[in-house]
Amino acid sequence: MRVPSELRDEIAWIAEQRGTSMVDVVADAVHRLGRDEWWSSVRDALDDLAPSEVDAYQMESRRLDAAAIDGLDEL
């Protein structure tokens, strides 16, 4: 992959600061961008919900939260 020298130098600087490789820096950046894009799509989908769907989503979230605190993680 070819990148402008300024970008290469920035990647190299970040890698040096982290004590890692340039490939690791690029992989981390791509991973973060993918995660950000995913969360953006989730927010967009939630924004498009009808009020009744929002109520159902919130009810399901509360049910899952209650299930998560039932002590199963202590096994």
GROMACS .gro file of C-alpha atoms in nm:
model
   75
    1MET     CA    1   0.000   0.000   0.000
    2ARG     CA    2   0.130   0.341  -0.089
    3VAL     CA    3   0.060   0.635   0.136
    4PRO     CA    4   0.184   0.994   0.131
    5SER     CA    5   0.512   1.036   0.315
    6GLU     CA    6   0.350   1.267   0.573
    7LEU     CA    7   0.100   0.993   0.663
    8ARG     CA    8   0.375   0.730   0.675
    9ASP     CA    9   0.575   0.953   0.908
   10GLU     CA   10   0.272   1.002   1.134
   11ILE     CA   11   0.211   0.626   1.146
   12ALA     CA   12   0.579   0.571   1.226
   13TRP     CA   13   0.566   0.830   1.503
   14ILE     CA   14   0.258   0.669   1.661
   15ALA     CA   15   0.419   0.326   1.634
   16GLU     CA   16   0.732   0.453   1.805
   17GLN     CA   17   0.529   0.615   2.085
   18ARG     CA   18   0.340   0.289   2.141
   19GLY     CA   19   0.642   0.067   2.102
   20THR     CA   20   0.472  -0.130   1.826
   21SER     CA   21   0.489  -0.173   1.451
   22MET     CA   22   0.342   0.048   1.181
   23VAL     CA   23   0.127  -0.247   1.071
   24ASP     CA   24  -0.020  -0.269   1.422
   25VAL     CA   25  -0.099   0.104   1.417
   26VAL     CA   26  -0.277   0.076   1.082
   27ALA     CA   27  -0.464  -0.239   1.191
   28ASP     CA   28  -0.578  -0.064   1.509
   29ALA     CA   29  -0.692   0.242   1.312
   30VAL     CA   30  -0.890   0.027   1.068
   31HIS     CA   31  -1.045  -0.169   1.354
   32ARG     CA   32  -1.148   0.152   1.532
   33LEU     CA   33  -1.292   0.298   1.213
   34GLY     CA   34  -1.494  -0.019   1.154
   35ARG     CA   35  -1.625  -0.009   1.511
   36ASP     CA   36  -1.716   0.359   1.476
   37GLU     CA   37  -1.900   0.289   1.150
   38TRP     CA   38  -2.089   0.001   1.314
   39TRP     CA   39  -2.198   0.217   1.609
   40SER     CA   40  -2.302   0.491   1.368
   41SER     CA   41  -2.526   0.243   1.186
   42VAL     CA   42  -2.673   0.131   1.520
   43ARG     CA   43  -2.749   0.493   1.617
   44ASP     CA   44  -2.908   0.552   1.275
   45ALA     CA   45  -3.123   0.241   1.313
   46LEU     CA   46  -3.234   0.346   1.662
   47ASP     CA   47  -3.317   0.695   1.534
   48ASP     CA   48  -3.546   0.538   1.273
   49LEU     CA   49  -3.751   0.339   1.526
   50ALA     CA   50  -4.117   0.420   1.576
   51PRO     CA   51  -4.218   0.516   1.932
   52SER     CA   52  -4.371   0.173   1.994
   53GLU     CA   53  -4.048   0.009   1.876
   54VAL     CA   54  -3.847   0.231   2.113
   55ASP     CA   55  -4.070   0.118   2.401
   56ALA     CA   56  -4.022  -0.249   2.306
   57TYR     CA   57  -3.644  -0.197   2.275
   58GLN     CA   58  -3.624  -0.033   2.617
   59MET     CA   59  -3.835  -0.308   2.776
   60GLU     CA   60  -3.610  -0.577   2.625
   61SER     CA   61  -3.300  -0.389   2.742
   62ARG     CA   62  -3.433  -0.375   3.100
   63ARG     CA   63  -3.514  -0.748   3.084
   64LEU     CA   64  -3.161  -0.827   2.967
   65ASP     CA   65  -3.009  -0.601   3.233
   66ALA     CA   66  -3.208  -0.783   3.500
   67ALA     CA   67  -3.093  -1.119   3.366
   68ALA     CA   68  -2.732  -0.999   3.369
   69ILE     CA   69  -2.741  -0.927   3.743
   70ASP     CA   70  -2.894  -1.258   3.846
   71GLY     CA   71  -2.563  -1.385   3.985
   72LEU     CA   72  -2.471  -1.621   3.703
   73ASP     CA   73  -2.137  -1.448   3.658
   74GLU     CA   74  -2.037  -1.565   4.006
   75LEU     CA   75  -2.041  -1.935   3.913
   0.00000   0.00000   0.00000
